[in-house]
PDB file of C-alpha atoms in Angstrom:
ATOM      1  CA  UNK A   1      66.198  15.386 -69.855  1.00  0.00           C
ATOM      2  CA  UNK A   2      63.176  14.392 -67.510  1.00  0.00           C
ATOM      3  CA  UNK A   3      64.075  15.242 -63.960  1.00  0.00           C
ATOM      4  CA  UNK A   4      63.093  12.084 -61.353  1.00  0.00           C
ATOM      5  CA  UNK A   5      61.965  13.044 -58.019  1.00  0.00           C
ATOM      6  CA  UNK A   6      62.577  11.356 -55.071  1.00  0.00           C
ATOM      7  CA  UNK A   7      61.639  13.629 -52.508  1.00  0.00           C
ATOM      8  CA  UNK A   8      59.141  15.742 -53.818  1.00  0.00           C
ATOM      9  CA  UNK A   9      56.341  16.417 -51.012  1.00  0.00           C
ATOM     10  CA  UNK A  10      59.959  17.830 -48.620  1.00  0.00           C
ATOM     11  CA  UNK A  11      61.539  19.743 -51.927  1.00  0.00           C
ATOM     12  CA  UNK A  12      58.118  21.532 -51.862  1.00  0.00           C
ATOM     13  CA  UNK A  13      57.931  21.908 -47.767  1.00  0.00           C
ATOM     14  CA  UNK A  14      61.921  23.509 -48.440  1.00  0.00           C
ATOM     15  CA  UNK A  15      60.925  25.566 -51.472  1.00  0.00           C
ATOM     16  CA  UNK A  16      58.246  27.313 -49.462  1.00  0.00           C
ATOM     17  CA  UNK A  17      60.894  27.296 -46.211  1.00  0.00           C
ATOM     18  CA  UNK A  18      63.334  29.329 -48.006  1.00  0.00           C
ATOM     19  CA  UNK A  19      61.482  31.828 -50.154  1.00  0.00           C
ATOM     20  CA  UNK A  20      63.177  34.707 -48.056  1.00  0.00           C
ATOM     21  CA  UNK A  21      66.570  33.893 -48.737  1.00  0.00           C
ATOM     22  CA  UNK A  22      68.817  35.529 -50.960  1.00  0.00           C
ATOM     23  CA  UNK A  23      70.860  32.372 -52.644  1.00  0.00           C
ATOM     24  CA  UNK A  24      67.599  30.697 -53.504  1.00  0.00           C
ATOM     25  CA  UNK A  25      65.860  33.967 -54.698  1.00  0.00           C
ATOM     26  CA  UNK A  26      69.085  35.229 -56.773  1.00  0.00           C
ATOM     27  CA  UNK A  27      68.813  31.284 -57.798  1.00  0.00           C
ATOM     28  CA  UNK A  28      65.019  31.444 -58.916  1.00  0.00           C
ATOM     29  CA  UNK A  29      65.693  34.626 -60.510  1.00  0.00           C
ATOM     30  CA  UNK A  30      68.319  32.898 -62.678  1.00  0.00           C
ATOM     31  CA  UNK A  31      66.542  30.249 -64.655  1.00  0.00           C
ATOM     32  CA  UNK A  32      65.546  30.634 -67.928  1.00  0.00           C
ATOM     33  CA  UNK A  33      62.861  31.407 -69.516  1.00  0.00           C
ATOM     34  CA  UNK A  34      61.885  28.339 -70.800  1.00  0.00           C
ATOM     35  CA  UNK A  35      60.714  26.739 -67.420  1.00  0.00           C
ATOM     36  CA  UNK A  36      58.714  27.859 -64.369  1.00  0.00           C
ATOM     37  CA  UNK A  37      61.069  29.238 -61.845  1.00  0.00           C
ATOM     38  CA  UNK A  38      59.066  27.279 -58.887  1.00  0.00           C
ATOM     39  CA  UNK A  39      59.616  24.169 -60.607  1.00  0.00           C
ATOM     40  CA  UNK A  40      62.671  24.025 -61.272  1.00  0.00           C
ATOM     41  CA  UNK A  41      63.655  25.476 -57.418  1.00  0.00           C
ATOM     42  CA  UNK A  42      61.593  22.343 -56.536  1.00  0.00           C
ATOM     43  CA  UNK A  43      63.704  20.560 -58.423  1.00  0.00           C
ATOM     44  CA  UNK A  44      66.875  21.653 -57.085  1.00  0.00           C
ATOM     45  CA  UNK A  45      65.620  20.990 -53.650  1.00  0.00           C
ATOM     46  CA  UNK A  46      65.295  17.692 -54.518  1.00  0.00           C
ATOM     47  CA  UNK A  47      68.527  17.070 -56.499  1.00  0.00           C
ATOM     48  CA  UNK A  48      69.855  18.525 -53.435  1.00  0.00           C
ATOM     49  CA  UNK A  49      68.381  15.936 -51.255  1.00  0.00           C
ATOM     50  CA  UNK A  50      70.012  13.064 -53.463  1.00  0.00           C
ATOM     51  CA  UNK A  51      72.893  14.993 -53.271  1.00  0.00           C
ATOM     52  CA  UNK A  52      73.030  14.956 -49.278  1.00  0.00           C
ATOM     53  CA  UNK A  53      71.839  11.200 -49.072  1.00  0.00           C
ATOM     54  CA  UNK A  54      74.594  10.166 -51.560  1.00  0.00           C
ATOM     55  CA  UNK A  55      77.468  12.070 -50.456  1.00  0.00           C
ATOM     56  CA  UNK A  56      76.717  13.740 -47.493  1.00  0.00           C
ATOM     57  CA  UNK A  57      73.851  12.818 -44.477  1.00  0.00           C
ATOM     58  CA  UNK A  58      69.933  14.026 -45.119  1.00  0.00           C
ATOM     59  CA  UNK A  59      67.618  13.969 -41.745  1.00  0.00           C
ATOM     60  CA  UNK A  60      63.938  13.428 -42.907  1.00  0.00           C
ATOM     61  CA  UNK A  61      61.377  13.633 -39.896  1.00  0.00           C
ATOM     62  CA  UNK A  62      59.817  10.741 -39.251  1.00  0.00           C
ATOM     63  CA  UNK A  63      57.088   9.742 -40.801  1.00  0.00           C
ATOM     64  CA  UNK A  64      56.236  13.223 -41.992  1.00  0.00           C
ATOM     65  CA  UNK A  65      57.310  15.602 -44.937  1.00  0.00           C
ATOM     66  CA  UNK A  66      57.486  19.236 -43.916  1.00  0.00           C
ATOM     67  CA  UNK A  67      60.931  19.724 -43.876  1.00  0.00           C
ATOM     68  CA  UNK A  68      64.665  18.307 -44.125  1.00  0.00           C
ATOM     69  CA  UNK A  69      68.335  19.145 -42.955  1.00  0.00           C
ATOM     70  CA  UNK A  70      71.109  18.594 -45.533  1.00  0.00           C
ATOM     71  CA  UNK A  71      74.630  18.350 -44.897  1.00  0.00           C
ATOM     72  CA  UNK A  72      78.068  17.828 -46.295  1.00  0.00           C
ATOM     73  CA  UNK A  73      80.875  16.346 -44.935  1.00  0.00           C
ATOM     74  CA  UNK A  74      84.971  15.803 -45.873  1.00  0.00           C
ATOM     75  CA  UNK A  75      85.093  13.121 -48.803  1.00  0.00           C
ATOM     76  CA  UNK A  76      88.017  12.183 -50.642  1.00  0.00           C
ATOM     77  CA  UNK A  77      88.783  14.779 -54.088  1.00  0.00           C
ATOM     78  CA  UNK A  78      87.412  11.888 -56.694  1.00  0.00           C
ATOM     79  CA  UNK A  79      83.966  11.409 -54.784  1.00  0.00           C
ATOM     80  CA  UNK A  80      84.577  15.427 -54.990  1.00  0.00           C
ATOM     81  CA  UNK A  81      84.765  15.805 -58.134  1.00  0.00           C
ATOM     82  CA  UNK A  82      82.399  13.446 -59.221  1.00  0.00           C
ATOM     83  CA  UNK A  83      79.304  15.077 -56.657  1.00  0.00           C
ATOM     84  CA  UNK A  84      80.529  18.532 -58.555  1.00  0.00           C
ATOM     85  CA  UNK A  85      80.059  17.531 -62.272  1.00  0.00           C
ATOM     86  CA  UNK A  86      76.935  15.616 -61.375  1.00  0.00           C
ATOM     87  CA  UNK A  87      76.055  18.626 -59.584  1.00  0.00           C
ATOM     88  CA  UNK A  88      76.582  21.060 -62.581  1.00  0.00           C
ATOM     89  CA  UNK A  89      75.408  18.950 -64.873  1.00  0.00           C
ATOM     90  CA  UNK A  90      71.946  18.929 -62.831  1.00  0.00           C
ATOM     91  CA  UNK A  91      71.920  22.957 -63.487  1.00  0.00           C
ATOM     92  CA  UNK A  92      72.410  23.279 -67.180  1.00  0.00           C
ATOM     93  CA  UNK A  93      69.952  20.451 -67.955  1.00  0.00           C
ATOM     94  CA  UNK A  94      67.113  21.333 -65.391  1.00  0.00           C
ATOM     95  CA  UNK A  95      67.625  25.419 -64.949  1.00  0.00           C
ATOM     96  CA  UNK A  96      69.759  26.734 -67.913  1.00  0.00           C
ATOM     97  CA  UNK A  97      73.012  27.902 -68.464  1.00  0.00           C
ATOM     98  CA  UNK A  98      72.865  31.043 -66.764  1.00  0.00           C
ATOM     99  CA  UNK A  99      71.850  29.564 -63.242  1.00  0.00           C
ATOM    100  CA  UNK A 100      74.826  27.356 -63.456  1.00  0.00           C
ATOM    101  CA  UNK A 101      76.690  30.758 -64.330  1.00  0.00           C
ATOM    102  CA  UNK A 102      75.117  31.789 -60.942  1.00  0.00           C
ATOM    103  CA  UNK A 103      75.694  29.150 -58.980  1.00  0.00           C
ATOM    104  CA  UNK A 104      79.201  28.729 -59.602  1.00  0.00           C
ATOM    105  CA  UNK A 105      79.741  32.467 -59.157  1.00  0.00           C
ATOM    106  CA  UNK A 106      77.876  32.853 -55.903  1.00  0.00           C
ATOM    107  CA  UNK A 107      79.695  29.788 -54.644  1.00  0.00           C
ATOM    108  CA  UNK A 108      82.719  30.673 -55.522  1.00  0.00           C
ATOM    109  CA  UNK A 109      82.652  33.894 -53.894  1.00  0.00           C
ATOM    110  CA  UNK A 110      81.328  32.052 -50.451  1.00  0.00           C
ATOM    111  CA  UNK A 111      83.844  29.641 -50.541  1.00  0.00           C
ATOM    112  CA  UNK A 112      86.594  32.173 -50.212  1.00  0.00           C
ATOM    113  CA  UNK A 113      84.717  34.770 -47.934  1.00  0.00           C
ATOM    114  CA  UNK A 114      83.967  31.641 -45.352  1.00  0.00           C
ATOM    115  CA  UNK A 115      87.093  29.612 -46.194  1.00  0.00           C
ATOM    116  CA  UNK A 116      88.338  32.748 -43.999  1.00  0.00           C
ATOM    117  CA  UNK A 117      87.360  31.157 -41.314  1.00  0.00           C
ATOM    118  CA  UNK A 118      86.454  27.683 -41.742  1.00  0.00           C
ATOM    119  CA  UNK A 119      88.164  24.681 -43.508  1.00  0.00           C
ATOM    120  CA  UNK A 120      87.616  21.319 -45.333  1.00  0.00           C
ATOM    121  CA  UNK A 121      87.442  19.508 -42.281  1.00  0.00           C
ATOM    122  CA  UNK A 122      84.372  21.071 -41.269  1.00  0.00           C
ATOM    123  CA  UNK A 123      80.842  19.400 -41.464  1.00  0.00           C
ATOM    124  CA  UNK A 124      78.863  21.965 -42.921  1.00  0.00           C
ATOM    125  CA  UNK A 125      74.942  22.369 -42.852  1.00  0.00           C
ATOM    126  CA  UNK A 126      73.957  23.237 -45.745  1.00  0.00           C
ATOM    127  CA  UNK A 127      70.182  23.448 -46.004  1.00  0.00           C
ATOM    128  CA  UNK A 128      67.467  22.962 -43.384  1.00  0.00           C
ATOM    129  CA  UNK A 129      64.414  24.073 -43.805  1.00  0.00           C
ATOM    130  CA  UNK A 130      60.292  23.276 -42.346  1.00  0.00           C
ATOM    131  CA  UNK A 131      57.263  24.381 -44.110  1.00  0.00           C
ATOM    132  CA  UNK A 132      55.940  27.814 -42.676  1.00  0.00           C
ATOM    133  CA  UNK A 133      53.163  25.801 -41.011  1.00  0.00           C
ATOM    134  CA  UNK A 134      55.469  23.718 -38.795  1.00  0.00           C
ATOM    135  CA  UNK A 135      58.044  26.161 -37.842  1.00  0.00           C
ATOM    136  CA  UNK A 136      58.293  27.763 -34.897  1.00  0.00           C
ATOM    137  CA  UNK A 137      56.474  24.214 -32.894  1.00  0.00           C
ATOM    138  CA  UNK A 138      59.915  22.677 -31.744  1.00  0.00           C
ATOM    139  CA  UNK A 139      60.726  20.752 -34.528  1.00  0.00           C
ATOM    140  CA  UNK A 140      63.381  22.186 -35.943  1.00  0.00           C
ATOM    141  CA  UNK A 141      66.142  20.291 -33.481  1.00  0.00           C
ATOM    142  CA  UNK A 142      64.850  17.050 -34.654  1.00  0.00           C
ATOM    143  CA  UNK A 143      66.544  17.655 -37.799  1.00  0.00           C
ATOM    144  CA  UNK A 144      69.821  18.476 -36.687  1.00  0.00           C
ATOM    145  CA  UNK A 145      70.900  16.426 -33.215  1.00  0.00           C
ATOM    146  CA  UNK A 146      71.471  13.103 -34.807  1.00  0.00           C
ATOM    147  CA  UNK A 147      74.157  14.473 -37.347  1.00  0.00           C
ATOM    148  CA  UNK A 148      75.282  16.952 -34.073  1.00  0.00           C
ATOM    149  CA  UNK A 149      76.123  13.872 -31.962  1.00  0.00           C
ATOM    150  CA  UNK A 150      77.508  12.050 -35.172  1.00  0.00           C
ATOM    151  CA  UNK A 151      79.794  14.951 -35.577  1.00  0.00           C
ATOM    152  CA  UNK A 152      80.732  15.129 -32.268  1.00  0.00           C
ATOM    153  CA  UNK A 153      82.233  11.422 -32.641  1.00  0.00           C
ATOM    154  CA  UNK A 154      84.000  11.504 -35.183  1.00  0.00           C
ATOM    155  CA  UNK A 155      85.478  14.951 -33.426  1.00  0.00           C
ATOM    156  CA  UNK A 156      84.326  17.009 -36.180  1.00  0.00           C
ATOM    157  CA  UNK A 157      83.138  20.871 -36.001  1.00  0.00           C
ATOM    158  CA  UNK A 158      80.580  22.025 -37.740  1.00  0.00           C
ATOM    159  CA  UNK A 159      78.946  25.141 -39.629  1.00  0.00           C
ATOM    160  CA  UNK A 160      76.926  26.933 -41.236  1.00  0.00           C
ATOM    161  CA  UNK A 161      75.901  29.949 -43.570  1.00  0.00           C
ATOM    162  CA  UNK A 162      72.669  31.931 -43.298  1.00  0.00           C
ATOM    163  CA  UNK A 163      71.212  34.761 -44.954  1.00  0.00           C
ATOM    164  CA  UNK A 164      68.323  35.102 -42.536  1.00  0.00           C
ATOM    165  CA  UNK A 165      69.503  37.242 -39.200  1.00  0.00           C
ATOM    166  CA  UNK A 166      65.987  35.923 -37.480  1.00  0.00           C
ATOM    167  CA  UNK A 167      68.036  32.479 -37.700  1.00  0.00           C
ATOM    168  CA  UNK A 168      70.892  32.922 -35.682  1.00  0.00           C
ATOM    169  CA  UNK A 169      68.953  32.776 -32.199  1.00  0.00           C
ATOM    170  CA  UNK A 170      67.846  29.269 -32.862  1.00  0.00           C
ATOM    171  CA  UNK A 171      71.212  27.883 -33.868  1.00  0.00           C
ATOM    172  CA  UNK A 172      72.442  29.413 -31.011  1.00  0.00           C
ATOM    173  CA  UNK A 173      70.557  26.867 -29.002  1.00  0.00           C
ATOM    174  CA  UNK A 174      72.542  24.060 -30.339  1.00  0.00           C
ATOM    175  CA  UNK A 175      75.403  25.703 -29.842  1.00  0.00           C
ATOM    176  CA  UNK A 176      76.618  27.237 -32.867  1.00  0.00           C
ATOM    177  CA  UNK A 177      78.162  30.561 -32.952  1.00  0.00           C
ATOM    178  CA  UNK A 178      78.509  33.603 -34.877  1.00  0.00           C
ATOM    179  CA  UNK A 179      82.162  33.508 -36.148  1.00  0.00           C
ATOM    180  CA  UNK A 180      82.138  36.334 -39.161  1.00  0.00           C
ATOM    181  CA  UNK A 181      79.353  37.879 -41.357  1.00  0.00           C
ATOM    182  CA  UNK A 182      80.492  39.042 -45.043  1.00  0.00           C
ATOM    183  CA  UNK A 183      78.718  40.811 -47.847  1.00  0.00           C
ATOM    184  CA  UNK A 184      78.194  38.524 -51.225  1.00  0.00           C
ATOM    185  CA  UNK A 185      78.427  40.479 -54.226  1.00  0.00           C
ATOM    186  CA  UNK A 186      75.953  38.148 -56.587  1.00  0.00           C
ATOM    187  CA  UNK A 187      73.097  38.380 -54.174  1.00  0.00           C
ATOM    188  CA  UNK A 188      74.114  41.929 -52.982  1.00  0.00           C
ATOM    189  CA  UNK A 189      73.443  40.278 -49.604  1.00  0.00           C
ATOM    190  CA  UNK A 190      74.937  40.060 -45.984  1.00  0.00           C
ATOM    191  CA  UNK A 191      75.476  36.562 -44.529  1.00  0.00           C
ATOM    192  CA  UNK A 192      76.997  34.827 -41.141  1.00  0.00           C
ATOM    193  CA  UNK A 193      78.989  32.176 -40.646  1.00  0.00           C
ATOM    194  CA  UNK A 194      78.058  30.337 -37.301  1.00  0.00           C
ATOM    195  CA  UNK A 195      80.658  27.543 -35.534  1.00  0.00           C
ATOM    196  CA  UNK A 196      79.721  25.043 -33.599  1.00  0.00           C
ATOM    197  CA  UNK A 197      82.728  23.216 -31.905  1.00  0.00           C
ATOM    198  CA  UNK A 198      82.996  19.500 -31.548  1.00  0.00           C
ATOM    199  CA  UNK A 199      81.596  18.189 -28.145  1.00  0.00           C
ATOM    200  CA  UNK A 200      80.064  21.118 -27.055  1.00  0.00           C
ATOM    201  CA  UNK A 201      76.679  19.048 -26.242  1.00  0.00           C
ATOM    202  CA  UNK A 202      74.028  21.711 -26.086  1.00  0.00           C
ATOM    203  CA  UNK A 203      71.076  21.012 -27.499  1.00  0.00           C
ATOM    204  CA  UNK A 204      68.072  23.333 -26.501  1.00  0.00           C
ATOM    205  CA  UNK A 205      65.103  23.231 -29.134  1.00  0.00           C
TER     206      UNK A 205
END
């Protein structure tokens, strides 16, 4: 089945954002052999996007396309269910059965490591990325202070997961803190869990 962009120019700017992390390169390492890896992790970054915009929020700068923040946030168990199937069904038809095998395995296994110290109500962050060009320039904090404050009124805490120790400094500026790191067996790679309570109202890019 063709695959229909929407967001292609920031699923390229994330691809490249994320090419050190262990979900994405256990991910790219998954699909088959009948596709280009890059493509089809282009792919996902946009399905992801969708995802986010449909279910969840999805910050886009401004006028430019070197980056994103996606997030999820508590929806009732048929939306649920239906943003899981769609989700699935995304992996077997663009990536192949075996990185749908490795998806659900690798989040399965984070769900109950960080369901150890998180829960459902939680907003959770669950990608943001800038091109290599743009990070490090401030612009990071763009993509996460409007969904921050948003949280923050409807009283909800957030989190994250990270694979990338270099990370943790910056979300520390917005407040988020380290809560519990765990090993995950299907990357054969540590992680953190970082917390940022509701209200806390630091935001230092």
């Amino acid at each position: 089945m063709k695959f229909s962009f929407h967001y292609q120019a920031h699923a390229e700017a994330l691809y490249y954002a994320l090419t050190e992390d262990a979900f994405y390169i256990t991910m790219e390492a998954s699909v088959d052999n009948k596709r280009s890896p890059r493509e089809a992790m282009i792919k996902y970054m946009d399905y992801s996007m969708q995802e986010a915009a449909a279910y969840g929020e999805l910050i886009l700068p401004t006028g430019h396309t070197y980056g994103a923040s996606l997030w999820s946030r508590p929806i009732d168990e048929k939306k649920e269910a239906e943003r899981d199937r769609l989700k699935e069904a995304f992996l077997f038809r663009q990536m192949g059965e075996k990185s749908l095998e490795t998806y659900r395995n690798i989040v399965d296994s984070m769900s109950l490591l960080s369901g150890q110290v998180v829960d459902k109500s939680f907003w959770y962050l669950s990608i943001l990325g800038l091109h290599p060009s743009c990070q490090g320039k401030g612009r990071g904090g763009s993509l996460l202070v409007d969904v921050l404050q948003k949280a923050d009124r409807h009283g909800a805490d957030t989190y994250l997961e990270t694979f990338t120790p270099r990370n943790i400094s910056f979300y520390e500026r917005f407040s988020f803190q380290t809560v519990a790191d765990f090993h995950e067996p299907n990357t054969n790679a540590r992680y953190w869990v970082m917390v940022r309570k509701k209200n806390t109202h630091h935001f230092r890019d």
